[in-house]
Tab-separated table of C-alpha atoms in Angstrom:
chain	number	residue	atom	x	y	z
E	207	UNK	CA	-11.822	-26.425	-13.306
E	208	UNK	CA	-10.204	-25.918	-9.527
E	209	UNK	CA	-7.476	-28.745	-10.820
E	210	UNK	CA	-6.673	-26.853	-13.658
E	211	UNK	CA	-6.273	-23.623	-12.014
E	212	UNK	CA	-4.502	-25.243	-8.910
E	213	UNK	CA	-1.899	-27.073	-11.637
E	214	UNK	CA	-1.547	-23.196	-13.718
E	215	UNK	CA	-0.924	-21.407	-9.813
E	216	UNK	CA	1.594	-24.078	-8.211
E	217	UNK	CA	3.333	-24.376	-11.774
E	218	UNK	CA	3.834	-20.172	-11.589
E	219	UNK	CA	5.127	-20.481	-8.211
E	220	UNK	CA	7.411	-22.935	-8.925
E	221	UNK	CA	8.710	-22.625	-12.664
E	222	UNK	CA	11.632	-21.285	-13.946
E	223	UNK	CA	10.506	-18.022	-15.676
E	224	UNK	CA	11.595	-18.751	-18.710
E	225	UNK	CA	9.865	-22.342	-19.289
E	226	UNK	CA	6.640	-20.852	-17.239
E	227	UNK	CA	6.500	-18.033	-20.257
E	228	UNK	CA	6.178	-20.850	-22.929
E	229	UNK	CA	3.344	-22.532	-21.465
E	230	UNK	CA	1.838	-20.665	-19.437
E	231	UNK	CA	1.301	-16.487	-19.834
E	232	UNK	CA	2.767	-15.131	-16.821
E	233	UNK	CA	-0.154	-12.628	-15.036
E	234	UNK	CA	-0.187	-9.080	-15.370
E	235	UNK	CA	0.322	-7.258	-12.126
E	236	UNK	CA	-1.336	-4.187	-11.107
E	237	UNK	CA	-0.717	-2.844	-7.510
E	238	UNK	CA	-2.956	0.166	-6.270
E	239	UNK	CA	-2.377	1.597	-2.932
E	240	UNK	CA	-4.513	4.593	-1.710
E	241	UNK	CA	-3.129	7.003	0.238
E	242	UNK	CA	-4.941	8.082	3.701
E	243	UNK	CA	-7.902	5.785	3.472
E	244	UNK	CA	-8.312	3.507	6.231
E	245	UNK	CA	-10.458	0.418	6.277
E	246	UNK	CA	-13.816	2.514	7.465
E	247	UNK	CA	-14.042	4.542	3.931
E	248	UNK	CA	-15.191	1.587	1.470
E	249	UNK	CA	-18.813	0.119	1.605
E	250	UNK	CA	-17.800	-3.305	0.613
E	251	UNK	CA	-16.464	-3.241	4.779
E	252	UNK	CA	-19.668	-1.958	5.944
E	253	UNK	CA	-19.310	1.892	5.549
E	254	UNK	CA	-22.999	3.153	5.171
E	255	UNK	CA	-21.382	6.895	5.046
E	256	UNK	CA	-19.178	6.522	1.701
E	257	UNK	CA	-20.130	4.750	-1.601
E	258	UNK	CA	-17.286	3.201	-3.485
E	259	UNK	CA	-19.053	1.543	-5.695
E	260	UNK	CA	-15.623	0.522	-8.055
E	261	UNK	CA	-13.842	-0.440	-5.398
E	262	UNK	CA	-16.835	-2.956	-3.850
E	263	UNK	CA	-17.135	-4.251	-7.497
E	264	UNK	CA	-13.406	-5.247	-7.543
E	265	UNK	CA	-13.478	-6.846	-3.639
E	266	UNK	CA	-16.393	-8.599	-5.015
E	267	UNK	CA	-14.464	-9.828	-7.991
E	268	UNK	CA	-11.524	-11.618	-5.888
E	269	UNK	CA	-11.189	-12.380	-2.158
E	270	UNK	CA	-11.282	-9.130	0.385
E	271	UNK	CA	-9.335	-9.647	3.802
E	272	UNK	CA	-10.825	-8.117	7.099
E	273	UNK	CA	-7.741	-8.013	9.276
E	274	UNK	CA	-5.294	-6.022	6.995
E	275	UNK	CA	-2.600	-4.023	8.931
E	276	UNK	CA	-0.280	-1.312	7.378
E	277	UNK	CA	2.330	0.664	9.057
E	278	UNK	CA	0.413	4.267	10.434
E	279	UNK	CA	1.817	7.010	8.125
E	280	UNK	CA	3.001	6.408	4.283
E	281	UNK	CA	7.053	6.192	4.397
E	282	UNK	CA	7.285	3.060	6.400
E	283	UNK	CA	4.314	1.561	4.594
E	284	UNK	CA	5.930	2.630	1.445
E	285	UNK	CA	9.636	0.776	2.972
E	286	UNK	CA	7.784	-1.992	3.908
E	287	UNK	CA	5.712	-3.070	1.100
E	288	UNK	CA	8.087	-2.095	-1.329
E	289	UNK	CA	11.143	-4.606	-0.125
E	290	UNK	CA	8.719	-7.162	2.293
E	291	UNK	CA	10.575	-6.646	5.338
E	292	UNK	CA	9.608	-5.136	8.451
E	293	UNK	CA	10.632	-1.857	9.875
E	294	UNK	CA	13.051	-2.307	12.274
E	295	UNK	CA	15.492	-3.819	9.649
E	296	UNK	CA	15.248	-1.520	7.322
E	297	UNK	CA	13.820	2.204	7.509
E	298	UNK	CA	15.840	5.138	8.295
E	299	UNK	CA	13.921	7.889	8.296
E	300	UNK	CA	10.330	9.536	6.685
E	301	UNK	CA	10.820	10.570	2.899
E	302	UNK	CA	13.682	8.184	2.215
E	303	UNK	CA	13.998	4.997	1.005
E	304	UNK	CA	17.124	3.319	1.566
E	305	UNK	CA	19.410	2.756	-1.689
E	306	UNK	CA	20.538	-0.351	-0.767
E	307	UNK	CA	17.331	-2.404	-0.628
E	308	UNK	CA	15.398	-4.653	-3.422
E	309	UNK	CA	12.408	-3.610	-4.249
E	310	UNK	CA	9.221	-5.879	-6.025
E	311	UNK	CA	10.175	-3.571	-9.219
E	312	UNK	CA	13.708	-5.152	-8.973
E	313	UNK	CA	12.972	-8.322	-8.833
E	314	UNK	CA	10.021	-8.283	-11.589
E	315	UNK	CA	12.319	-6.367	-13.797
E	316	UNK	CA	14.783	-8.983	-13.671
E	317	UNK	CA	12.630	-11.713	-14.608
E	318	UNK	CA	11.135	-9.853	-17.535
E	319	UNK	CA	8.240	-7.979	-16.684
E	320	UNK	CA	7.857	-4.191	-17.919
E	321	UNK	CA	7.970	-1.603	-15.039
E	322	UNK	CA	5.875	1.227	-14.794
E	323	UNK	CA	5.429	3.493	-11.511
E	324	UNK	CA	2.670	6.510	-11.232
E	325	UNK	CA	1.508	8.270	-7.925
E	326	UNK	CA	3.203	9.272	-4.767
E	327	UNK	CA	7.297	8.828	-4.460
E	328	UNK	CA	8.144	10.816	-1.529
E	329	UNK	CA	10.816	8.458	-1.263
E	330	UNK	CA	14.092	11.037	-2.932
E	331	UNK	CA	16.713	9.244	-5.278
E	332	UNK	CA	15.434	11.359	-8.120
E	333	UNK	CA	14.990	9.821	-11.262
E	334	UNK	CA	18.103	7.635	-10.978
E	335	UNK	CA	16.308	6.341	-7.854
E	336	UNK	CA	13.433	5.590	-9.879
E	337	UNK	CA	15.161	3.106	-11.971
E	338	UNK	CA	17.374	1.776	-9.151
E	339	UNK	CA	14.427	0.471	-7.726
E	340	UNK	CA	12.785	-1.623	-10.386
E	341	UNK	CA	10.477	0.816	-12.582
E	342	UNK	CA	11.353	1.763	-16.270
E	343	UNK	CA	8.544	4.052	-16.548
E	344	UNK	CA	7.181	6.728	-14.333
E	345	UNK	CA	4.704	9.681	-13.675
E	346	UNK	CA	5.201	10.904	-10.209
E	347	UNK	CA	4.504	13.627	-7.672
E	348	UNK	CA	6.796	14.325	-4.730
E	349	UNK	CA	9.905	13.059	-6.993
E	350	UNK	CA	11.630	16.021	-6.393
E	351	UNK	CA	10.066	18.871	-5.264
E	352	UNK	CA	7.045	19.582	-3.547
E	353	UNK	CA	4.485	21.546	-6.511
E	354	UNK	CA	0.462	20.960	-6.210
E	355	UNK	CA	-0.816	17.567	-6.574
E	356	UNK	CA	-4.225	18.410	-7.260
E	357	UNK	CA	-5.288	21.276	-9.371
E	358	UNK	CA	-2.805	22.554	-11.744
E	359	UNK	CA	-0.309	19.720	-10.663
E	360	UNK	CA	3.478	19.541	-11.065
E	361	UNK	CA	4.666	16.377	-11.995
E	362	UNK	CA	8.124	14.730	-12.950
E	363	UNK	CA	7.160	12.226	-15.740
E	364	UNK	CA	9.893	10.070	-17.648
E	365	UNK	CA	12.782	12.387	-16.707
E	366	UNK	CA	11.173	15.275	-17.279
E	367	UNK	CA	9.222	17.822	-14.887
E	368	UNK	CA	5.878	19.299	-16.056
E	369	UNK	CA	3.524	21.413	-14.890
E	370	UNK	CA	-0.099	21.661	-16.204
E	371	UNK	CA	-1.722	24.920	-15.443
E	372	UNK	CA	-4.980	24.801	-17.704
E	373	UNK	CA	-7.247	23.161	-14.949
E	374	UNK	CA	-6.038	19.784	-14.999
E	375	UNK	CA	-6.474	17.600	-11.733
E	376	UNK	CA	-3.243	15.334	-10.775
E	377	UNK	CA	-4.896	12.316	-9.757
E	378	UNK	CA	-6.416	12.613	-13.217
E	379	UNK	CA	-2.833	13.479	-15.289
E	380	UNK	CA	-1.598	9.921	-13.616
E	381	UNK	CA	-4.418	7.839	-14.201
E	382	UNK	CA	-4.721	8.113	-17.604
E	383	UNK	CA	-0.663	7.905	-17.834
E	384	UNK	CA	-1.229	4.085	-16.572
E	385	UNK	CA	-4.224	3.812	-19.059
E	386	UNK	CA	-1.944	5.199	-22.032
E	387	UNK	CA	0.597	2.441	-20.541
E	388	UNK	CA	-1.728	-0.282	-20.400
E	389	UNK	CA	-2.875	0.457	-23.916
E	390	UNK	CA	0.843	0.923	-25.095
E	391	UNK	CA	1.069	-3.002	-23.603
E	392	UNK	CA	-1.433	-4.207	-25.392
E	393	UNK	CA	-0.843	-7.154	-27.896
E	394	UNK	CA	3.016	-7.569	-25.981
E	395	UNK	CA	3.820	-10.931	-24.714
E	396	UNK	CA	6.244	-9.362	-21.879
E	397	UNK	CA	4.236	-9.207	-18.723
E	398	UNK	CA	4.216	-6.129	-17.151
E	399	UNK	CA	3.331	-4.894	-13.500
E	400	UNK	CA	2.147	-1.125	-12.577
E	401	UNK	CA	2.403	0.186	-9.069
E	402	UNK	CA	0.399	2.627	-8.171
E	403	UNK	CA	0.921	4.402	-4.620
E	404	UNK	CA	-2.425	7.082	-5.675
E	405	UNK	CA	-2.001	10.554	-4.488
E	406	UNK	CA	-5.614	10.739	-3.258
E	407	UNK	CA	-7.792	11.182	-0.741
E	408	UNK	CA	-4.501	12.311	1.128
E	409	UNK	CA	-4.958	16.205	2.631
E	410	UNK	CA	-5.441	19.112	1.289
E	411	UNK	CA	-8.707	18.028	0.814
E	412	UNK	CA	-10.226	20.034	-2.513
E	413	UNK	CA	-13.097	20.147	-4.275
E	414	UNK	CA	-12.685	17.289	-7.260
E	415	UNK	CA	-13.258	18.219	-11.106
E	416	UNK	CA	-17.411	17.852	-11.506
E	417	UNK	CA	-18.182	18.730	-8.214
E	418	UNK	CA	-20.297	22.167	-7.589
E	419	UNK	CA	-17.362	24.196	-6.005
E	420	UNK	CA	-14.511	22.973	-8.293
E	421	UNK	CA	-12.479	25.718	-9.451
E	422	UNK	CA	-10.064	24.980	-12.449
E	423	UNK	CA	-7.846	28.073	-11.898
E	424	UNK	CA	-7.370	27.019	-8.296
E	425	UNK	CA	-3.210	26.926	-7.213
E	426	UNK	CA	-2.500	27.905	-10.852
E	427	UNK	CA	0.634	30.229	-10.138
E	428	UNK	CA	1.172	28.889	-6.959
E	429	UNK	CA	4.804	26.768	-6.738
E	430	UNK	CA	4.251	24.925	-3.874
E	431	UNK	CA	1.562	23.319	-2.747
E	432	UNK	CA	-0.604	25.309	-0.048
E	433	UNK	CA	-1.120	24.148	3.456
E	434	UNK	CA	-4.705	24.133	5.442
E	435	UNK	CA	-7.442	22.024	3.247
E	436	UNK	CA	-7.401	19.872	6.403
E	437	UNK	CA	-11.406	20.283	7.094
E	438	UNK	CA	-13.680	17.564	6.187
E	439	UNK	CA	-15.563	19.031	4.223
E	440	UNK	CA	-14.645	17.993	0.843
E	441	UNK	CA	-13.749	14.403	2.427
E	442	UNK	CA	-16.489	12.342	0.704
E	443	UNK	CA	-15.426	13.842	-2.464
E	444	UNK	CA	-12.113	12.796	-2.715
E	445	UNK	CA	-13.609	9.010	-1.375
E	446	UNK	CA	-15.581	9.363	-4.411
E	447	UNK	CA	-12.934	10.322	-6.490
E	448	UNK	CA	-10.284	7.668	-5.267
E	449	UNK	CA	-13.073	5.016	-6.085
E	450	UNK	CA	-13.234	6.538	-9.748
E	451	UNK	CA	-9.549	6.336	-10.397
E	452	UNK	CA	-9.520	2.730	-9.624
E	453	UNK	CA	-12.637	2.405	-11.691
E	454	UNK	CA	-11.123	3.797	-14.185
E	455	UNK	CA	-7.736	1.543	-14.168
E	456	UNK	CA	-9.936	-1.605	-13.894
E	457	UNK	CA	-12.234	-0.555	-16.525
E	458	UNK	CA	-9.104	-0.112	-19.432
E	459	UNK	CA	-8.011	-3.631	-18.511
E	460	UNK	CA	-11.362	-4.966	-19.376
E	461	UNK	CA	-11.465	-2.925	-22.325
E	462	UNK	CA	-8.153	-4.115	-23.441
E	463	UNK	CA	-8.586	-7.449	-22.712
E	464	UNK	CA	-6.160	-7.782	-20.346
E	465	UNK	CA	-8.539	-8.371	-16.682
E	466	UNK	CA	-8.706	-11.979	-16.981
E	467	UNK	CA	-5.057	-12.490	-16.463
E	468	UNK	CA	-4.296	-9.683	-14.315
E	469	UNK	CA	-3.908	-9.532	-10.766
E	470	UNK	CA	-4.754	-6.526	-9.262
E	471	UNK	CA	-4.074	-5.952	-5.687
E	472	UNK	CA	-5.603	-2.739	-3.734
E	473	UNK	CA	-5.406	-1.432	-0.298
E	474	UNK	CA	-4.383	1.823	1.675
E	475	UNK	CA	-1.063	2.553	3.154
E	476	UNK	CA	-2.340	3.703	6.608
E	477	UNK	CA	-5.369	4.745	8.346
E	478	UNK	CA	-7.649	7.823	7.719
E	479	UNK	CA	-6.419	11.776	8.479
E	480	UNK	CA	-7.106	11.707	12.295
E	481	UNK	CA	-9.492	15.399	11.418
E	482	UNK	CA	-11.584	12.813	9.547
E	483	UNK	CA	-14.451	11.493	11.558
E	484	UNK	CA	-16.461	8.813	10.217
E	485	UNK	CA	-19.789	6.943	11.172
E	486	UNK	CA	-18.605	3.153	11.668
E	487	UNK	CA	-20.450	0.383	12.698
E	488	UNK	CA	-22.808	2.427	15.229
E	489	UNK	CA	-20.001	4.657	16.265
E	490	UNK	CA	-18.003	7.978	15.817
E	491	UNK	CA	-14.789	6.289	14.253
E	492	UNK	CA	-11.853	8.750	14.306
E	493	UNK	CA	-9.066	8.610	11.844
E	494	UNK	CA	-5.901	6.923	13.326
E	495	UNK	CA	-3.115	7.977	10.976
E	496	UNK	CA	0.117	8.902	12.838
E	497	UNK	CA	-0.876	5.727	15.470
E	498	UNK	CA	-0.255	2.497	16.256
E	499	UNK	CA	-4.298	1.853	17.269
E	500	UNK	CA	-6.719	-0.014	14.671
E	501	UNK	CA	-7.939	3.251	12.996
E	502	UNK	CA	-3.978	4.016	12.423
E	503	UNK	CA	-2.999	0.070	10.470
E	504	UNK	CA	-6.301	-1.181	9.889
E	505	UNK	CA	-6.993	-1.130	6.262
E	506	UNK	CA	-8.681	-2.217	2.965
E	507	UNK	CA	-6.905	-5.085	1.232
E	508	UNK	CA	-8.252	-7.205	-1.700
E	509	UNK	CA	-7.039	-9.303	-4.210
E	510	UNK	CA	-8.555	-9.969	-7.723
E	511	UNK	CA	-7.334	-12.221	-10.859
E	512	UNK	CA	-10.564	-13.657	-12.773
E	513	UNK	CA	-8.069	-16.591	-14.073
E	514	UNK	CA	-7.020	-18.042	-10.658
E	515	UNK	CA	-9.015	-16.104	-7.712
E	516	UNK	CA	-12.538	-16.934	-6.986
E	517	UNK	CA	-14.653	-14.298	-6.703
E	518	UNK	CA	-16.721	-13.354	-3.730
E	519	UNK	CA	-14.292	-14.604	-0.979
E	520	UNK	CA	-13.892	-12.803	2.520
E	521	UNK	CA	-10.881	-13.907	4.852
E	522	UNK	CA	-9.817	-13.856	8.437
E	523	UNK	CA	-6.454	-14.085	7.854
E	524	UNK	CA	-3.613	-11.641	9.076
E	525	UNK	CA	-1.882	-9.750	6.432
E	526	UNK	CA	0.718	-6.819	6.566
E	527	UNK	CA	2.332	-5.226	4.010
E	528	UNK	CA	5.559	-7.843	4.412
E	529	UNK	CA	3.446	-10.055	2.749
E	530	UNK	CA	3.270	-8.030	-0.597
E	531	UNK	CA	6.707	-8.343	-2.140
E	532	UNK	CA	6.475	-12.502	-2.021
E	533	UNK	CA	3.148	-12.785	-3.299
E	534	UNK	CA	3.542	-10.766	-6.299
E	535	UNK	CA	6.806	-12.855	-7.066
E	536	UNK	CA	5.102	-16.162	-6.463
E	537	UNK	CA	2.184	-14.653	-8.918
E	538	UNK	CA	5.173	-14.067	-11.765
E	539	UNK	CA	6.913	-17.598	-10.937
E	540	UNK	CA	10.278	-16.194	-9.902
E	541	UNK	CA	10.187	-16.559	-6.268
E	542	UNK	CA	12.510	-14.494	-3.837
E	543	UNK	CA	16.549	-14.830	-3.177
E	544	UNK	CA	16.799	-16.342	0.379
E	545	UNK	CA	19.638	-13.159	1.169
E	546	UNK	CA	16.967	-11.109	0.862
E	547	UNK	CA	15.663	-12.536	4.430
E	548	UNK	CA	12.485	-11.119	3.822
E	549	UNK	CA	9.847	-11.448	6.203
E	550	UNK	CA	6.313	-11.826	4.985
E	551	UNK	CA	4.519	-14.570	3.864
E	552	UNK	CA	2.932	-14.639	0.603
E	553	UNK	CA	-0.752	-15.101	-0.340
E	554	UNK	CA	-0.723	-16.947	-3.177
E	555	UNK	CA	-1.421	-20.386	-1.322
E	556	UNK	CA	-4.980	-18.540	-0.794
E	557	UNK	CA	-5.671	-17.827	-4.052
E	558	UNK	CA	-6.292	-21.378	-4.913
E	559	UNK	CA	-8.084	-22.556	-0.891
E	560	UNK	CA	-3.947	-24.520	-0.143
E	561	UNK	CA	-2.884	-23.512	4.009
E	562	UNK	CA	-1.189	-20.586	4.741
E	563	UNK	CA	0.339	-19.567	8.056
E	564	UNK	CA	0.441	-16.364	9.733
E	565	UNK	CA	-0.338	-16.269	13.370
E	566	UNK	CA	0.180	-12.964	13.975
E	567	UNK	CA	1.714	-9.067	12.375
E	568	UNK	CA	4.112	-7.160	13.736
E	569	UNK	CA	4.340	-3.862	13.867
E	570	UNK	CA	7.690	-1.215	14.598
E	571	UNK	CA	6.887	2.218	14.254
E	572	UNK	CA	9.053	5.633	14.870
E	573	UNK	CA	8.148	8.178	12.241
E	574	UNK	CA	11.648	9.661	11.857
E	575	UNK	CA	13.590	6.197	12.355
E	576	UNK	CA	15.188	6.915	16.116
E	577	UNK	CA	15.437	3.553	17.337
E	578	UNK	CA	15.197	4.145	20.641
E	579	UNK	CA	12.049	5.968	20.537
E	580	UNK	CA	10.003	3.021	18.412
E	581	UNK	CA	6.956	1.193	19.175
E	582	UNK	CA	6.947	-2.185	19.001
E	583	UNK	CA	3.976	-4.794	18.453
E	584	UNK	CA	2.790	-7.957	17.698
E	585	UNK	CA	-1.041	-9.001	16.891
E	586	UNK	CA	-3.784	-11.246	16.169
E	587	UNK	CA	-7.094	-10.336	15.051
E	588	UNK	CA	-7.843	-10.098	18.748
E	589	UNK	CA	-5.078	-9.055	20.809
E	590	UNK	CA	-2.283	-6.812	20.892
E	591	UNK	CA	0.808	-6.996	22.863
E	592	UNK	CA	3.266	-3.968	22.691
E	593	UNK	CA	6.989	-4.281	23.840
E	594	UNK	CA	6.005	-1.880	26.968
E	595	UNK	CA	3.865	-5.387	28.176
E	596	UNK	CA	0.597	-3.658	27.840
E	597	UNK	CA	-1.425	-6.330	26.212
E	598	UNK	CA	-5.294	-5.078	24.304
E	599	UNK	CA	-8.664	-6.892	23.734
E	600	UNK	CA	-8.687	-5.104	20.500
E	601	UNK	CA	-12.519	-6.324	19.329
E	602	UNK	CA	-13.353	-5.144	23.102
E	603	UNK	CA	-10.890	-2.094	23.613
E	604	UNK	CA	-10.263	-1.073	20.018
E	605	UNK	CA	-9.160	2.604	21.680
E	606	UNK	CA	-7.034	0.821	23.788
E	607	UNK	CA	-8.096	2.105	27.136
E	608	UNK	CA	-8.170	-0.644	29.174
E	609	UNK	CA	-4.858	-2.815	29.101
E	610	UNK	CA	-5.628	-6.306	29.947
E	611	UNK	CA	-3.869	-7.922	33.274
E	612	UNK	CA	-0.777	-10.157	31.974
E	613	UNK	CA	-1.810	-12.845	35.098
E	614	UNK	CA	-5.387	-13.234	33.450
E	615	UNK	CA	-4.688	-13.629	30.173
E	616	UNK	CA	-0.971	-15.291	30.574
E	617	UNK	CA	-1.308	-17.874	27.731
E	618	UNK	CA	-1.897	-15.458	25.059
E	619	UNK	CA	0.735	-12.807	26.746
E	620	UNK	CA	3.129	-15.667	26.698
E	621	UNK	CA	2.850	-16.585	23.072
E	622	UNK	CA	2.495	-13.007	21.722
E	623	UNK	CA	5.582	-12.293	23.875
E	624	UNK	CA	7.444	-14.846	22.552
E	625	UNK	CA	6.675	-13.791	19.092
E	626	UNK	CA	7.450	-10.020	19.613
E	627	UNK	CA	11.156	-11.292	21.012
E	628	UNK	CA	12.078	-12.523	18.319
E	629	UNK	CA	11.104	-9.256	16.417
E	630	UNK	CA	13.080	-7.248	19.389
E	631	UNK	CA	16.473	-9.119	18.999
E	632	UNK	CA	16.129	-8.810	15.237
E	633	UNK	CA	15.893	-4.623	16.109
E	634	UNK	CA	19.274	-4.779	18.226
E	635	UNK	CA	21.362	-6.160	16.044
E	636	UNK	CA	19.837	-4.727	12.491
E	637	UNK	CA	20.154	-0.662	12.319
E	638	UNK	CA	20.398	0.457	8.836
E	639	UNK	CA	21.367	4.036	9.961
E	640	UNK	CA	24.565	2.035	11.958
E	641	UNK	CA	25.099	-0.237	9.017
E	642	UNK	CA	25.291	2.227	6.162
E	643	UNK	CA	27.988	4.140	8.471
E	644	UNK	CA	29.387	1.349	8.589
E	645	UNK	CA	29.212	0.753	4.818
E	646	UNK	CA	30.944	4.132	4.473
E	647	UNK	CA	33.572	3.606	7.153
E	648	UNK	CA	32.512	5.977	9.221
């Protein structure tokens, strides 16, 4: 059985598409990314505070990875796992994704899969920009304007914008718009992927539909969404919920048919609200969104495909969200244009136990794209060296308090140094604000 699967996986990577469809169906794809919920939220990574029972039975189902890193807040994770390649080559600024890049939805598209987007865009374009980036199908918040995304959501779905105003809850409105898509797909040979960037557990934190203070009339004339909702107390809830959306998605493949051969791919774009305080393994873990610390990157990440992934795995190895974009193209078979120069490094070697190599993530980080004002970073699952030279014993120091002395520890500041240099020179010459000038002959 592990020759057969290892002969179906190395002939996806490395088929033409075409041929591959003939003999072999090409996988589904189905990529879920919550929004605000850091590695500390899900049971199945030792949370004794929240139970996400959906989301343990799905890590259980494929491999899980414990050193997962994001980027800290959800416009450069969204930049970076939409085109695999790092910040400092290619954001601009929060809320905007650059026209000129190639996005996974671009390069599925073109080799044949149906597109479908549903979530968080927050990325402008409008619906043009939709399509420019890879996705024939869509149900969005944030596409363009700003409505509720919770109770009595506005929405922009296929070109048009709708707002539901007879107590319906947004998270719910786009889930079962990807289960009405899945079921549309049913019985079609094309293979199809569906990204999913969720709008929960993200602030204002609400009461969800079912709870005991849920209120179906809540933000029904309102046409933006209100601020405050920042206190935890509705926090679990929306954990809850989250887990029940992905429950849900998983549970319509199975119904349809359609798990064995689909890989489905979750994880969170950065770590939890920092007014979020959770117990952790025997401490008071504070949310790190906004920050370049562990409780800002660290997050859940698992991978699950019945067909080709065996179940039950746990890894060490370093992922970021680089690594995305080339292992969903090495799951369809059509691999990535070298002038892409993308920089992570797929998975898909792990899915059947072959090597894969990556030391070490890197990490550049300014919230509104001003270059001279990023952080820079490289790390293991140990240590992390920023371009300032302060150098962390994260296990030890995961607060960072205590920067390590370079003279003590000069082997691992010397290799993590010469990593992050080649990340630094690759920052000096590569500014996409500068280049689209440029472009434009300004």
């Amino acid at each position: 059985m592990a020759i057969r699967i290892f002969a179906i996986l190395s002939f996806l990577i490395i088929a033409p598409c075409a041929a591959q469809e003939a003999a072999t169906p090409r996988p589904n794809i189905v990529l879920i990314m919550a929004d605000d919920l850091g590695y500390e939220c899900l049971s199945c990574n030792g949370s004794k505070m929240y139970e996400t029972p959906n989301l343990d039975k799905l890590a259980a189902s494929g491999m899980r990875f414990k050193h997962a890193h994001s980027q800290p807040i959800c416009t450069p994770s969204r930049v970076q796992i939409m085109t695999g390649i790092y910040n400092n080559r290619n954001y601009v600024r929060f809320g905007y994704l650059d026209p000129e890049v190639t996005t996974f939805g671009n390069l599925l598209r073109d080799a044949g899969y149906a597109t479908c987007i549903a979530g968080k865009w927050q990325l402008k374009g409008g619906y043009a920009g939709v399509k420019k980036f890879g996705f024939d199908r869509h149900c969005l918040w944030q596409l363009n304007r700003r409505p509720s995304r919770y109770p009595n959501p506005g929405l922009e779905i296929d070109g048009e914008q709708k707002d539901f105003k007879n107590g319906e809850f947004g998270p719910d409105v786009v889930t079962d718009y990807i289960c009405k898509y899945l079921e549309e797909r049913k019985g079609k040979q094309q293979p199809f992927l569906v990204y999913y960037p969720m709008i929960l557990p993200h602030w204002p934190f609400v009461p969800t539909p079912g709870s005991k203070d849920w209120d179906p009339k809540m933000w029904r004339d309102k046409k933006n969404e209100p601020g405050g909702y920042r206190t935890q107390k509705y926090w679990d809830g929306m954990v809850r919920h989250t887990d029940k959306m992905v429950g849900k998605v998983v549970d319509k493949l199975e119904e349809l048919g359609m798990r064995e051969n689909t890989l489905v791919i979750f994880t969170g774009d950065n770590g939890t609200f920092a007014r979020v305080t959770s117990k952790f393994e025997g401490r008071d873990y504070k949310g790190g969104k906004g920050t370049t610390k562990d409780a800002g990157t660290h997050v859940p990440f698992f991978a699950s495909w019945p067909k080709v992934i065996k179940g039950g795995q746990v890894r060490s190895d370093m992922v970021d969200f680089s690594d995305v974009l080339p292992t969903l193209t090495d799951a369809a078979g059509c691999g990535v244009p070298k002038s892409l120069k993308i920089d992570g490094t797929s998975l898909a070697p792990l899915f059947t136990d072959q090597e894969r190599v990556k030391p070490y993530v890197y990490c550049w980080y300014q919230r509104n794209g001003v270059r001279q004002k990023a952080q820079q970073l490289v790390r293991t699952q140990r240590y992390k060296l920023y371009a300032s030279g302060k150098l962390f014993d994260i296990q030890k120091d995961p607060l960072e308090a205590s920067p390590l002395e370079a003279s003590a520890m000069k082997e691992v500041h010397e290799e993590l140094g010469a990593a992050l240099a080649r990340h630094v020179k690759d920052t000096l010459t590569a500014d996409p604000i500068q280049q689209a000038k440029r472009k434009k002959g300004k």
